[in-house]
Amino acid sequence: MAAAIEEVLARAGLPPDPSGAGVTCTTLKGGLSHRVIRVDTGGRRYVLRILDPAVSEAGLGVPLRQEIDNTVRAARAGVGPRVLAVVDDYADGRPALLLEFVDGRTLGRDDVRDPGMIPRVAAACRRLHAAPDPFGNRFSIFRKQDELVALCRRHGLRVPDGYADHLPVMAGIERAMDAAPLPLVPCHNDLLPENLIDEGAAVRIVDYQLSGMNDPAFELGNIAAEADFDPDRAAALAAAYFGADLTEALVARVRLYLLASNYTWTLWFSVHHGLLAADAADAEFDYWAEAADKWGQALRDLTDPGLGRLIDTVRAAR
């Protein structure tokens, strides 16, 4: 591997290690689909992201060329890591990205839930959403849900009991969103805490596997879902992002997308468990346990007596 990475560094025009010690490779935890490696050489650090075609082929990510393009565009916005090289044939025909190593602290759930961090995360989202180059694809959590439901049925994959019973509710949420749509912006769409890095001056965003043009309120709802925000924290995130433009309908929109995120990503983990777990980037990760956890959070909100009011509030905003 070291020799192959040295070739990548040379192709990127990066200077060789003057000490002649070569490179040290460390697999980074947290990559649940693609393989992510920290490269140390001559006192410098980089990240090599090796993209697995099976991920997008299984519907678990956007097409690889689109992921690469969106990563480049996010870098231009100053929120994603700089792209130093794109390698089309790194290993076994798999493409790879050589990226800037963002020197900072990878966030965890408790970090994102901290009231002092919420405005900083919202600011990172605003920087991405204001990217000068729009992404070349669209992303809808509702279309992803349709895709994953069909995939589970086609392959007879295990899903949580009662999952399909709530599909009509999700359709009603989508109709409410469509009644008062927000302009689409470049979104990450998978902002679990580990994709956020605090480098001190700002929070940076990494891993554009599911990126695409989307409703900005979904980005916020997804953050709230991944960090298991209560309604007050979700409202605080919405306030930090929308500022003076905040309305009750926007808060409700974020909370409904929190539900849609948990409901849909339940199947993301079901598919990964059923189709790709044997060759997963993180062999120790329990994809089915994560599916069950997402489902439990989704079911909590699906059975909340206030759900109908949230839907009505969003629908009335048109």
PDB file of C-alpha atoms in Angstrom:
ATOM      1  CA  MET A   1       0.000   0.000   0.000  1.00  0.00           C
ATOM      2  CA  ALA A   2       2.782   2.447   0.893  1.00  0.00           C
ATOM      3  CA  ALA A   3       4.263   2.258  -2.604  1.00  0.00           C
ATOM      4  CA  ALA A   4       0.884   2.936  -4.198  1.00  0.00           C
ATOM      5  CA  ILE A   5       0.321   5.931  -1.940  1.00  0.00           C
ATOM      6  CA  GLU A   6       3.778   7.293  -2.719  1.00  0.00           C
ATOM      7  CA  GLU A   7       2.798   7.166  -6.387  1.00  0.00           C
ATOM      8  CA  VAL A   8      -0.410   9.074  -5.610  1.00  0.00           C
ATOM      9  CA  LEU A   9       1.581  11.738  -3.755  1.00  0.00           C
ATOM     10  CA  ALA A  10       3.937  12.063  -6.710  1.00  0.00           C
ATOM     11  CA  ARG A  11       1.030  12.385  -9.150  1.00  0.00           C
ATOM     12  CA  ALA A  12      -0.382  15.132  -6.914  1.00  0.00           C
ATOM     13  CA  GLY A  13       2.901  17.017  -7.248  1.00  0.00           C
ATOM     14  CA  LEU A  14       3.623  16.744  -3.530  1.00  0.00           C
ATOM     15  CA  PRO A  15       7.281  16.679  -2.465  1.00  0.00           C
ATOM     16  CA  PRO A  16       8.765  13.364  -1.340  1.00  0.00           C
ATOM     17  CA  ASP A  17       9.782  12.781   2.261  1.00  0.00           C
ATOM     18  CA  PRO A  18      13.264  14.352   2.507  1.00  0.00           C
ATOM     19  CA  SER A  19      14.192  11.904   5.266  1.00  0.00           C
ATOM     20  CA  GLY A  20      13.581   8.937   2.991  1.00  0.00           C
ATOM     21  CA  ALA A  21      11.483   7.262   5.681  1.00  0.00           C
ATOM     22  CA  GLY A  22       8.543   6.804   3.301  1.00  0.00           C
ATOM     23  CA  VAL A  23       4.910   6.833   4.362  1.00  0.00           C
ATOM     24  CA  THR A  24       2.906   5.513   7.294  1.00  0.00           C
ATOM     25  CA  CYS A  25      -0.700   4.488   6.685  1.00  0.00           C
ATOM     26  CA  THR A  26      -3.393   4.408   9.382  1.00  0.00           C
ATOM     27  CA  THR A  27      -6.969   3.336   8.702  1.00  0.00           C
ATOM     28  CA  LEU A  28      -9.353   5.884  10.208  1.00  0.00           C
ATOM     29  CA  LYS A  29     -12.380   4.609  12.102  1.00  0.00           C
ATOM     30  CA  GLY A  30     -15.794   6.030  11.285  1.00  0.00           C
ATOM     31  CA  GLY A  31     -15.921   5.315   7.565  1.00  0.00           C
ATOM     32  CA  LEU A  32     -18.894   2.958   7.317  1.00  0.00           C
ATOM     33  CA  SER A  33     -18.794   2.486   3.531  1.00  0.00           C
ATOM     34  CA  HIS A  34     -15.605   3.723   1.888  1.00  0.00           C
ATOM     35  CA  ARG A  35     -12.112   3.106   3.223  1.00  0.00           C
ATOM     36  CA  VAL A  36     -10.404   6.160   4.719  1.00  0.00           C
ATOM     37  CA  ILE A  37      -6.658   6.196   5.413  1.00  0.00           C
ATOM     38  CA  ARG A  38      -4.480   8.785   7.119  1.00  0.00           C
ATOM     39  CA  VAL A  39      -1.169   9.180   5.328  1.00  0.00           C
ATOM     40  CA  ASP A  40       1.846  10.473   7.278  1.00  0.00           C
ATOM     41  CA  THR A  41       5.048  11.373   5.434  1.00  0.00           C
ATOM     42  CA  GLY A  42       7.846  13.816   6.146  1.00  0.00           C
ATOM     43  CA  GLY A  43       5.954  15.586   8.906  1.00  0.00           C
ATOM     44  CA  ARG A  44       2.919  16.114   6.674  1.00  0.00           C
ATOM     45  CA  ARG A  45      -0.510  14.445   6.823  1.00  0.00           C
ATOM     46  CA  TYR A  46      -3.080  13.681   4.149  1.00  0.00           C
ATOM     47  CA  VAL A  47      -6.245  11.623   3.859  1.00  0.00           C
ATOM     48  CA  LEU A  48      -6.745   9.009   1.162  1.00  0.00           C
ATOM     49  CA  ARG A  49     -10.389   8.146   0.585  1.00  0.00           C
ATOM     50  CA  ILE A  50     -10.765   4.936  -1.449  1.00  0.00           C
ATOM     51  CA  LEU A  51     -14.224   4.741  -2.992  1.00  0.00           C
ATOM     52  CA  ASP A  52     -16.037   1.400  -3.214  1.00  0.00           C
ATOM     53  CA  PRO A  53     -18.311   1.126  -6.303  1.00  0.00           C
ATOM     54  CA  ALA A  54     -20.493  -1.415  -4.463  1.00  0.00           C
ATOM     55  CA  VAL A  55     -21.734   1.374  -2.185  1.00  0.00           C
ATOM     56  CA  SER A  56     -23.368   3.460  -4.912  1.00  0.00           C
ATOM     57  CA  GLU A  57     -24.435   0.329  -6.791  1.00  0.00           C
ATOM     58  CA  ALA A  58     -26.395  -0.719  -3.696  1.00  0.00           C
ATOM     59  CA  GLY A  59     -28.073   2.686  -3.483  1.00  0.00           C
ATOM     60  CA  LEU A  60     -26.114   3.709  -0.387  1.00  0.00           C
ATOM     61  CA  GLY A  61     -24.420   6.692  -1.976  1.00  0.00           C
ATOM     62  CA  VAL A  62     -24.518   8.936  -5.016  1.00  0.00           C
ATOM     63  CA  PRO A  63     -22.583   7.773  -8.111  1.00  0.00           C
ATOM     64  CA  LEU A  64     -18.856   7.897  -7.449  1.00  0.00           C
ATOM     65  CA  ARG A  65     -18.117  10.521 -10.097  1.00  0.00           C
ATOM     66  CA  GLN A  66     -20.819  12.694  -8.548  1.00  0.00           C
ATOM     67  CA  GLU A  67     -19.353  12.231  -5.076  1.00  0.00           C
ATOM     68  CA  ILE A  68     -15.946  13.270  -6.382  1.00  0.00           C
ATOM     69  CA  ASP A  69     -17.354  16.324  -8.147  1.00  0.00           C
ATOM     70  CA  ASN A  70     -19.349  17.411  -5.094  1.00  0.00           C
ATOM     71  CA  THR A  71     -16.285  16.967  -2.876  1.00  0.00           C
ATOM     72  CA  VAL A  72     -14.365  19.310  -5.166  1.00  0.00           C
ATOM     73  CA  ARG A  73     -17.185  21.883  -5.097  1.00  0.00           C
ATOM     74  CA  ALA A  74     -17.492  21.723  -1.294  1.00  0.00           C
ATOM     75  CA  ALA A  75     -13.742  22.338  -1.081  1.00  0.00           C
ATOM     76  CA  ARG A  76     -14.118  25.459  -3.207  1.00  0.00           C
ATOM     77  CA  ALA A  77     -16.678  26.715  -0.697  1.00  0.00           C
ATOM     78  CA  GLY A  78     -14.043  26.434   2.028  1.00  0.00           C
ATOM     79  CA  VAL A  79     -16.038  24.014   4.143  1.00  0.00           C
ATOM     80  CA  GLY A  80     -14.851  20.676   2.738  1.00  0.00           C
ATOM     81  CA  PRO A  81     -11.245  19.444   2.719  1.00  0.00           C
ATOM     82  CA  ARG A  82      -9.088  20.552  -0.209  1.00  0.00           C
ATOM     83  CA  VAL A  83      -8.851  17.956  -2.974  1.00  0.00           C
ATOM     84  CA  LEU A  84      -5.186  17.403  -3.796  1.00  0.00           C
ATOM     85  CA  ALA A  85      -5.631  14.646  -6.376  1.00  0.00           C
ATOM     86  CA  VAL A  86      -8.266  12.443  -7.966  1.00  0.00           C
ATOM     87  CA  VAL A  87      -7.029   8.961  -8.865  1.00  0.00           C
ATOM     88  CA  ASP A  88      -9.317   7.043 -11.205  1.00  0.00           C
ATOM     89  CA  ASP A  89      -7.662   3.653 -10.771  1.00  0.00           C
ATOM     90  CA  TYR A  90      -6.080   3.466  -7.338  1.00  0.00           C
ATOM     91  CA  ALA A  91      -6.739  -0.227  -6.588  1.00  0.00           C
ATOM     92  CA  ASP A  92      -8.852  -2.883  -8.331  1.00  0.00           C
ATOM     93  CA  GLY A  93     -10.336  -0.157 -10.498  1.00  0.00           C
ATOM     94  CA  ARG A  94     -11.526   1.801  -7.478  1.00  0.00           C
ATOM     95  CA  PRO A  95     -11.141   5.578  -7.627  1.00  0.00           C
ATOM     96  CA  ALA A  96      -9.608   7.489  -4.745  1.00  0.00           C
ATOM     97  CA  LEU A  97      -9.385  11.037  -3.463  1.00  0.00           C
ATOM     98  CA  LEU A  98      -6.259  12.464  -1.881  1.00  0.00           C
ATOM     99  CA  LEU A  99      -7.494  15.116   0.520  1.00  0.00           C
ATOM    100  CA  GLU A 100      -6.223  17.731   2.888  1.00  0.00           C
ATOM    101  CA  PHE A 101      -5.954  16.419   6.435  1.00  0.00           C
ATOM    102  CA  VAL A 102      -8.253  18.681   8.443  1.00  0.00           C
ATOM    103  CA  ASP A 103      -6.323  19.167  11.668  1.00  0.00           C
ATOM    104  CA  GLY A 104      -8.952  19.403  14.351  1.00  0.00           C
ATOM    105  CA  ARG A 105     -11.236  17.547  16.715  1.00  0.00           C
ATOM    106  CA  THR A 106     -13.745  15.129  15.263  1.00  0.00           C
ATOM    107  CA  LEU A 107     -17.060  15.826  16.951  1.00  0.00           C
ATOM    108  CA  GLY A 108     -19.204  13.340  18.824  1.00  0.00           C
ATOM    109  CA  ARG A 109     -22.876  13.357  19.720  1.00  0.00           C
ATOM    110  CA  ASP A 110     -22.380  15.224  22.981  1.00  0.00           C
ATOM    111  CA  ASP A 111     -20.335  17.899  21.186  1.00  0.00           C
ATOM    112  CA  VAL A 112     -23.067  18.569  18.633  1.00  0.00           C
ATOM    113  CA  ARG A 113     -25.677  18.704  21.400  1.00  0.00           C
ATOM    114  CA  ASP A 114     -23.687  21.386  23.269  1.00  0.00           C
ATOM    115  CA  PRO A 115     -25.566  24.729  23.103  1.00  0.00           C
ATOM    116  CA  GLY A 116     -22.291  26.494  22.310  1.00  0.00           C
ATOM    117  CA  MET A 117     -21.590  24.240  19.331  1.00  0.00           C
ATOM    118  CA  ILE A 118     -25.028  24.440  17.711  1.00  0.00           C
ATOM    119  CA  PRO A 119     -24.488  27.928  16.170  1.00  0.00           C
ATOM    120  CA  ARG A 120     -21.076  26.866  14.842  1.00  0.00           C
ATOM    121  CA  VAL A 121     -22.531  23.789  13.157  1.00  0.00           C
ATOM    122  CA  ALA A 122     -25.296  25.956  11.671  1.00  0.00           C
ATOM    123  CA  ALA A 123     -22.636  28.355  10.338  1.00  0.00           C
ATOM    124  CA  ALA A 124     -20.799  25.466   8.646  1.00  0.00           C
ATOM    125  CA  CYS A 125     -24.053  24.441   6.967  1.00  0.00           C
ATOM    126  CA  ARG A 126     -24.650  27.980   5.745  1.00  0.00           C
ATOM    127  CA  ARG A 127     -21.173  28.063   4.193  1.00  0.00           C
ATOM    128  CA  LEU A 128     -21.821  24.814   2.354  1.00  0.00           C
ATOM    129  CA  HIS A 129     -25.307  25.863   1.279  1.00  0.00           C
ATOM    130  CA  ALA A 130     -23.903  29.108  -0.123  1.00  0.00           C
ATOM    131  CA  ALA A 131     -21.288  27.265  -2.218  1.00  0.00           C
ATOM    132  CA  PRO A 132     -20.643  29.174  -5.457  1.00  0.00           C
ATOM    133  CA  ASP A 133     -20.913  26.000  -7.533  1.00  0.00           C
ATOM    134  CA  PRO A 134     -24.211  24.121  -7.125  1.00  0.00           C
ATOM    135  CA  PHE A 135     -23.989  20.351  -7.008  1.00  0.00           C
ATOM    136  CA  GLY A 136     -24.884  18.587 -10.243  1.00  0.00           C
ATOM    137  CA  ASN A 137     -27.414  16.189  -8.721  1.00  0.00           C
ATOM    138  CA  ARG A 138     -30.484  16.309  -6.540  1.00  0.00           C
ATOM    139  CA  PHE A 139     -31.180  14.444  -3.334  1.00  0.00           C
ATOM    140  CA  SER A 140     -34.581  13.775  -1.770  1.00  0.00           C
ATOM    141  CA  ILE A 141     -34.955  11.761   1.421  1.00  0.00           C
ATOM    142  CA  PHE A 142     -38.354  10.630   0.159  1.00  0.00           C
ATOM    143  CA  ARG A 143     -36.984   9.288  -3.139  1.00  0.00           C
ATOM    144  CA  LYS A 144     -34.149   7.628  -1.230  1.00  0.00           C
ATOM    145  CA  GLN A 145     -36.748   6.007   0.994  1.00  0.00           C
ATOM    146  CA  ASP A 146     -38.597   4.675  -2.079  1.00  0.00           C
ATOM    147  CA  GLU A 147     -35.333   3.348  -3.474  1.00  0.00           C
ATOM    148  CA  LEU A 148     -34.330   1.593  -0.262  1.00  0.00           C
ATOM    149  CA  VAL A 149     -37.800   0.106   0.296  1.00  0.00           C
ATOM    150  CA  ALA A 150     -37.703  -1.357  -3.217  1.00  0.00           C
ATOM    151  CA  LEU A 151     -34.190  -2.685  -2.651  1.00  0.00           C
ATOM    152  CA  CYS A 152     -35.167  -4.400   0.604  1.00  0.00           C
ATOM    153  CA  ARG A 153     -38.195  -5.999  -1.033  1.00  0.00           C
ATOM    154  CA  ARG A 154     -36.253  -7.124  -4.095  1.00  0.00           C
ATOM    155  CA  HIS A 155     -33.564  -8.832  -2.037  1.00  0.00           C
ATOM    156  CA  GLY A 156     -35.803 -10.003   0.798  1.00  0.00           C
ATOM    157  CA  LEU A 157     -33.743  -8.071   3.339  1.00  0.00           C
ATOM    158  CA  ARG A 158     -34.570  -7.943   7.004  1.00  0.00           C
ATOM    159  CA  VAL A 159     -36.323  -4.745   8.105  1.00  0.00           C
ATOM    160  CA  PRO A 160     -37.811  -3.802  11.486  1.00  0.00           C
ATOM    161  CA  ASP A 161     -41.279  -5.161  12.197  1.00  0.00           C
ATOM    162  CA  GLY A 162     -44.025  -2.684  11.298  1.00  0.00           C
ATOM    163  CA  TYR A 163     -41.814  -0.496   9.136  1.00  0.00           C
ATOM    164  CA  ALA A 164     -44.102  -0.469   6.091  1.00  0.00           C
ATOM    165  CA  ASP A 165     -47.149   0.424   8.206  1.00  0.00           C
ATOM    166  CA  HIS A 166     -45.925   4.013   8.410  1.00  0.00           C
ATOM    167  CA  LEU A 167     -45.240   4.631   4.725  1.00  0.00           C
ATOM    168  CA  PRO A 168     -48.561   6.532   4.320  1.00  0.00           C
ATOM    169  CA  VAL A 169     -47.482   8.925   7.102  1.00  0.00           C
ATOM    170  CA  MET A 170     -44.252   9.634   5.260  1.00  0.00           C
ATOM    171  CA  ALA A 171     -46.203  10.329   2.092  1.00  0.00           C
ATOM    172  CA  GLY A 172     -48.287  12.854   4.026  1.00  0.00           C
ATOM    173  CA  ILE A 173     -45.154  14.560   5.333  1.00  0.00           C
ATOM    174  CA  GLU A 174     -43.808  14.825   1.780  1.00  0.00           C
ATOM    175  CA  ARG A 175     -47.035  16.438   0.575  1.00  0.00           C
ATOM    176  CA  ALA A 176     -46.791  19.002   3.372  1.00  0.00           C
ATOM    177  CA  MET A 177     -43.182  19.798   2.423  1.00  0.00           C
ATOM    178  CA  ASP A 178     -44.127  20.171  -1.237  1.00  0.00           C
ATOM    179  CA  ALA A 179     -46.883  22.638  -0.341  1.00  0.00           C
ATOM    180  CA  ALA A 180     -44.283  25.201   0.788  1.00  0.00           C
ATOM    181  CA  PRO A 181     -40.937  24.228  -0.761  1.00  0.00           C
ATOM    182  CA  LEU A 182     -37.662  25.943   0.060  1.00  0.00           C
ATOM    183  CA  PRO A 183     -35.043  26.684  -2.628  1.00  0.00           C
ATOM    184  CA  LEU A 184     -32.629  23.806  -3.118  1.00  0.00           C
ATOM    185  CA  VAL A 185     -29.020  24.313  -1.989  1.00  0.00           C
ATOM    186  CA  PRO A 186     -25.842  22.171  -1.978  1.00  0.00           C
ATOM    187  CA  CYS A 187     -26.364  19.804   0.962  1.00  0.00           C
ATOM    188  CA  HIS A 188     -24.267  17.107   2.600  1.00  0.00           C
ATOM    189  CA  ASN A 189     -27.310  15.020   3.623  1.00  0.00           C
ATOM    190  CA  ASP A 190     -25.432  12.760   6.058  1.00  0.00           C
ATOM    191  CA  LEU A 191     -24.229  14.946   8.899  1.00  0.00           C
ATOM    192  CA  LEU A 192     -23.585  12.476  11.649  1.00  0.00           C
ATOM    193  CA  PRO A 193     -21.289  14.078  14.238  1.00  0.00           C
ATOM    194  CA  GLU A 194     -18.193  12.278  12.938  1.00  0.00           C
ATOM    195  CA  ASN A 195     -18.485  14.143   9.642  1.00  0.00           C
ATOM    196  CA  LEU A 196     -17.942  17.428  11.491  1.00  0.00           C
ATOM    197  CA  ILE A 197     -14.421  18.526  12.465  1.00  0.00           C
ATOM    198  CA  ASP A 198     -13.758  21.501  14.715  1.00  0.00           C
ATOM    199  CA  GLU A 199     -10.487  23.058  13.565  1.00  0.00           C
ATOM    200  CA  GLY A 200     -10.796  25.957  15.995  1.00  0.00           C
ATOM    201  CA  ALA A 201     -11.649  28.842  13.709  1.00  0.00           C
ATOM    202  CA  ALA A 202     -14.549  26.989  12.130  1.00  0.00           C
ATOM    203  CA  VAL A 203     -16.287  23.650  11.798  1.00  0.00           C
ATOM    204  CA  ARG A 204     -15.428  21.756   8.606  1.00  0.00           C
ATOM    205  CA  ILE A 205     -17.555  19.099   6.886  1.00  0.00           C
ATOM    206  CA  VAL A 206     -16.145  15.881   5.385  1.00  0.00           C
ATOM    207  CA  ASP A 207     -17.492  12.831   3.439  1.00  0.00           C
ATOM    208  CA  TYR A 208     -19.809  13.765   0.553  1.00  0.00           C
ATOM    209  CA  GLN A 209     -21.093  10.251  -0.156  1.00  0.00           C
ATOM    210  CA  LEU A 210     -24.775  11.289  -0.114  1.00  0.00           C
ATOM    211  CA  SER A 211     -24.436  14.921  -1.195  1.00  0.00           C
ATOM    212  CA  GLY A 212     -26.755  16.706  -3.587  1.00  0.00           C
ATOM    213  CA  MET A 213     -29.030  19.698  -4.017  1.00  0.00           C
ATOM    214  CA  ASN A 214     -31.689  19.536  -1.330  1.00  0.00           C
ATOM    215  CA  ASP A 215     -33.950  21.414   1.059  1.00  0.00           C
ATOM    216  CA  PRO A 216     -31.700  23.112   3.663  1.00  0.00           C
ATOM    217  CA  ALA A 217     -34.179  22.154   6.391  1.00  0.00           C
ATOM    218  CA  PHE A 218     -33.364  18.510   5.718  1.00  0.00           C
ATOM    219  CA  GLU A 219     -29.705  19.182   6.523  1.00  0.00           C
ATOM    220  CA  LEU A 220     -30.745  20.550   9.908  1.00  0.00           C
ATOM    221  CA  GLY A 221     -33.223  17.751  10.560  1.00  0.00           C
ATOM    222  CA  ASN A 222     -30.572  15.195   9.688  1.00  0.00           C
ATOM    223  CA  ILE A 223     -28.100  16.766  12.127  1.00  0.00           C
ATOM    224  CA  ALA A 224     -30.811  16.733  14.797  1.00  0.00           C
ATOM    225  CA  ALA A 225     -31.569  13.072  14.066  1.00  0.00           C
ATOM    226  CA  GLU A 226     -27.949  11.934  14.137  1.00  0.00           C
ATOM    227  CA  ALA A 227     -27.313  13.666  17.470  1.00  0.00           C
ATOM    228  CA  ASP A 228     -30.770  12.719  18.845  1.00  0.00           C
ATOM    229  CA  PHE A 229     -31.913  16.277  19.523  1.00  0.00           C
ATOM    230  CA  ASP A 230     -34.980  16.910  21.623  1.00  0.00           C
ATOM    231  CA  PRO A 231     -37.503  19.455  20.229  1.00  0.00           C
ATOM    232  CA  ASP A 232     -35.853  22.379  22.024  1.00  0.00           C
ATOM    233  CA  ARG A 233     -32.422  21.600  20.561  1.00  0.00           C
ATOM    234  CA  ALA A 234     -33.933  21.162  17.106  1.00  0.00           C
ATOM    235  CA  ALA A 235     -35.568  24.577  17.470  1.00  0.00           C
ATOM    236  CA  ALA A 236     -32.251  26.089  18.616  1.00  0.00           C
ATOM    237  CA  LEU A 237     -30.499  24.692  15.534  1.00  0.00           C
ATOM    238  CA  ALA A 238     -33.226  26.090  13.280  1.00  0.00           C
ATOM    239  CA  ALA A 239     -32.929  29.490  14.989  1.00  0.00           C
ATOM    240  CA  ALA A 240     -29.142  29.520  14.605  1.00  0.00           C
ATOM    241  CA  TYR A 241     -29.437  28.742  10.898  1.00  0.00           C
ATOM    242  CA  PHE A 242     -32.433  30.844   9.830  1.00  0.00           C
ATOM    243  CA  GLY A 243     -31.895  33.783  12.197  1.00  0.00           C
ATOM    244  CA  ALA A 244     -34.414  36.583  11.694  1.00  0.00           C
ATOM    245  CA  ASP A 245     -36.216  34.520   9.044  1.00  0.00           C
ATOM    246  CA  LEU A 246     -37.180  31.815  11.554  1.00  0.00           C
ATOM    247  CA  THR A 247     -40.853  30.865  11.692  1.00  0.00           C
ATOM    248  CA  GLU A 248     -42.841  28.196  13.496  1.00  0.00           C
ATOM    249  CA  ALA A 249     -43.272  26.456  10.167  1.00  0.00           C
ATOM    250  CA  LEU A 250     -39.498  26.246   9.638  1.00  0.00           C
ATOM    251  CA  VAL A 251     -39.009  24.717  13.076  1.00  0.00           C
ATOM    252  CA  ALA A 252     -41.742  22.190  12.291  1.00  0.00           C
ATOM    253  CA  ARG A 253     -40.088  21.484   8.949  1.00  0.00           C
ATOM    254  CA  VAL A 254     -36.773  20.681  10.647  1.00  0.00           C
ATOM    255  CA  ARG A 255     -38.488  18.391  13.146  1.00  0.00           C
ATOM    256  CA  LEU A 256     -40.335  16.507  10.409  1.00  0.00           C
ATOM    257  CA  TYR A 257     -37.102  16.014   8.503  1.00  0.00           C
ATOM    258  CA  LEU A 258     -35.569  14.663  11.729  1.00  0.00           C
ATOM    259  CA  LEU A 259     -38.248  11.972  11.612  1.00  0.00           C
ATOM    260  CA  ALA A 260     -37.830  11.381   7.878  1.00  0.00           C
ATOM    261  CA  SER A 261     -34.084  11.013   8.349  1.00  0.00           C
ATOM    262  CA  ASN A 262     -34.376   8.363  11.059  1.00  0.00           C
ATOM    263  CA  TYR A 263     -37.113   6.521   9.179  1.00  0.00           C
ATOM    264  CA  THR A 264     -35.195   6.365   5.899  1.00  0.00           C
ATOM    265  CA  TRP A 265     -31.713   5.735   7.275  1.00  0.00           C
ATOM    266  CA  THR A 266     -33.133   2.755   9.159  1.00  0.00           C
ATOM    267  CA  LEU A 267     -33.217   1.064   5.756  1.00  0.00           C
ATOM    268  CA  TRP A 268     -29.759   2.356   4.802  1.00  0.00           C
ATOM    269  CA  PHE A 269     -28.381   0.261   7.650  1.00  0.00           C
ATOM    270  CA  SER A 270     -30.691  -2.643   6.811  1.00  0.00           C
ATOM    271  CA  VAL A 271     -29.337  -2.691   3.249  1.00  0.00           C
ATOM    272  CA  HIS A 272     -25.746  -2.391   4.408  1.00  0.00           C
ATOM    273  CA  HIS A 273     -26.336  -5.243   6.862  1.00  0.00           C
ATOM    274  CA  GLY A 274     -27.970  -7.445   4.262  1.00  0.00           C
ATOM    275  CA  LEU A 275     -25.805  -6.776   1.211  1.00  0.00           C
ATOM    276  CA  LEU A 276     -22.444  -5.292   2.188  1.00  0.00           C
ATOM    277  CA  ALA A 277     -21.638  -6.126   5.819  1.00  0.00           C
ATOM    278  CA  ALA A 278     -19.279  -8.953   4.852  1.00  0.00           C
ATOM    279  CA  ASP A 279     -17.023  -6.476   3.005  1.00  0.00           C
ATOM    280  CA  ALA A 280     -17.711  -3.355   5.081  1.00  0.00           C
ATOM    281  CA  ALA A 281     -15.120  -0.652   5.617  1.00  0.00           C
ATOM    282  CA  ASP A 282     -15.600  -1.125   9.378  1.00  0.00           C
ATOM    283  CA  ALA A 283     -15.932  -4.863   9.980  1.00  0.00           C
ATOM    284  CA  GLU A 284     -16.629  -4.314  13.698  1.00  0.00           C
ATOM    285  CA  PHE A 285     -19.628  -2.040  13.186  1.00  0.00           C
ATOM    286  CA  ASP A 286     -23.057  -3.601  13.892  1.00  0.00           C
ATOM    287  CA  TYR A 287     -25.206  -2.321  11.028  1.00  0.00           C
ATOM    288  CA  TRP A 288     -28.330  -4.140  12.173  1.00  0.00           C
ATOM    289  CA  ALA A 289     -28.082  -2.710  15.698  1.00  0.00           C
ATOM    290  CA  GLU A 290     -27.827   0.757  14.157  1.00  0.00           C
ATOM    291  CA  ALA A 291     -30.897   0.046  12.017  1.00  0.00           C
ATOM    292  CA  ALA A 292     -32.797  -0.922  15.166  1.00  0.00           C
ATOM    293  CA  ASP A 293     -31.647   2.229  16.952  1.00  0.00           C
ATOM    294  CA  LYS A 294     -32.751   4.464  14.068  1.00  0.00           C
ATOM    295  CA  TRP A 295     -36.077   2.661  13.957  1.00  0.00           C
ATOM    296  CA  GLY A 296     -36.644   3.162  17.678  1.00  0.00           C
ATOM    297  CA  GLN A 297     -36.081   6.906  17.323  1.00  0.00           C
ATOM    298  CA  ALA A 298     -38.333   7.093  14.258  1.00  0.00           C
ATOM    299  CA  LEU A 299     -41.096   5.135  15.971  1.00  0.00           C
ATOM    300  CA  ARG A 300     -40.937   7.482  18.959  1.00  0.00           C
ATOM    301  CA  ASP A 301     -41.771  10.440  16.714  1.00  0.00           C
ATOM    302  CA  LEU A 302     -44.207   8.555  14.483  1.00  0.00           C
ATOM    303  CA  THR A 303     -46.336   7.798  17.547  1.00  0.00           C
ATOM    304  CA  ASP A 304     -46.001  11.246  19.097  1.00  0.00           C
ATOM    305  CA  PRO A 305     -49.473  12.846  19.439  1.00  0.00           C
ATOM    306  CA  GLY A 306     -48.050  16.153  18.217  1.00  0.00           C
ATOM    307  CA  LEU A 307     -47.047  14.798  14.797  1.00  0.00           C
ATOM    308  CA  GLY A 308     -50.260  15.902  13.090  1.00  0.00           C
ATOM    309  CA  ARG A 309     -49.811  19.456  14.337  1.00  0.00           C
ATOM    310  CA  LEU A 310     -46.302  19.612  12.905  1.00  0.00           C
ATOM    311  CA  ILE A 311     -47.565  18.442   9.501  1.00  0.00           C
ATOM    312  CA  ASP A 312     -50.389  20.985   9.558  1.00  0.00           C
ATOM    313  CA  THR A 313     -47.990  23.787  10.526  1.00  0.00           C
ATOM    314  CA  VAL A 314     -45.703  23.075   7.579  1.00  0.00           C
ATOM    315  CA  ARG A 315     -48.588  22.694   5.141  1.00  0.00           C
ATOM    316  CA  ALA A 316     -50.155  26.004   6.259  1.00  0.00           C
ATOM    317  CA  ALA A 317     -46.961  27.942   5.421  1.00  0.00           C
ATOM    318  CA  ARG A 318     -47.712  28.012   1.678  1.00  0.00           C
TER     319      ARG A 318
END
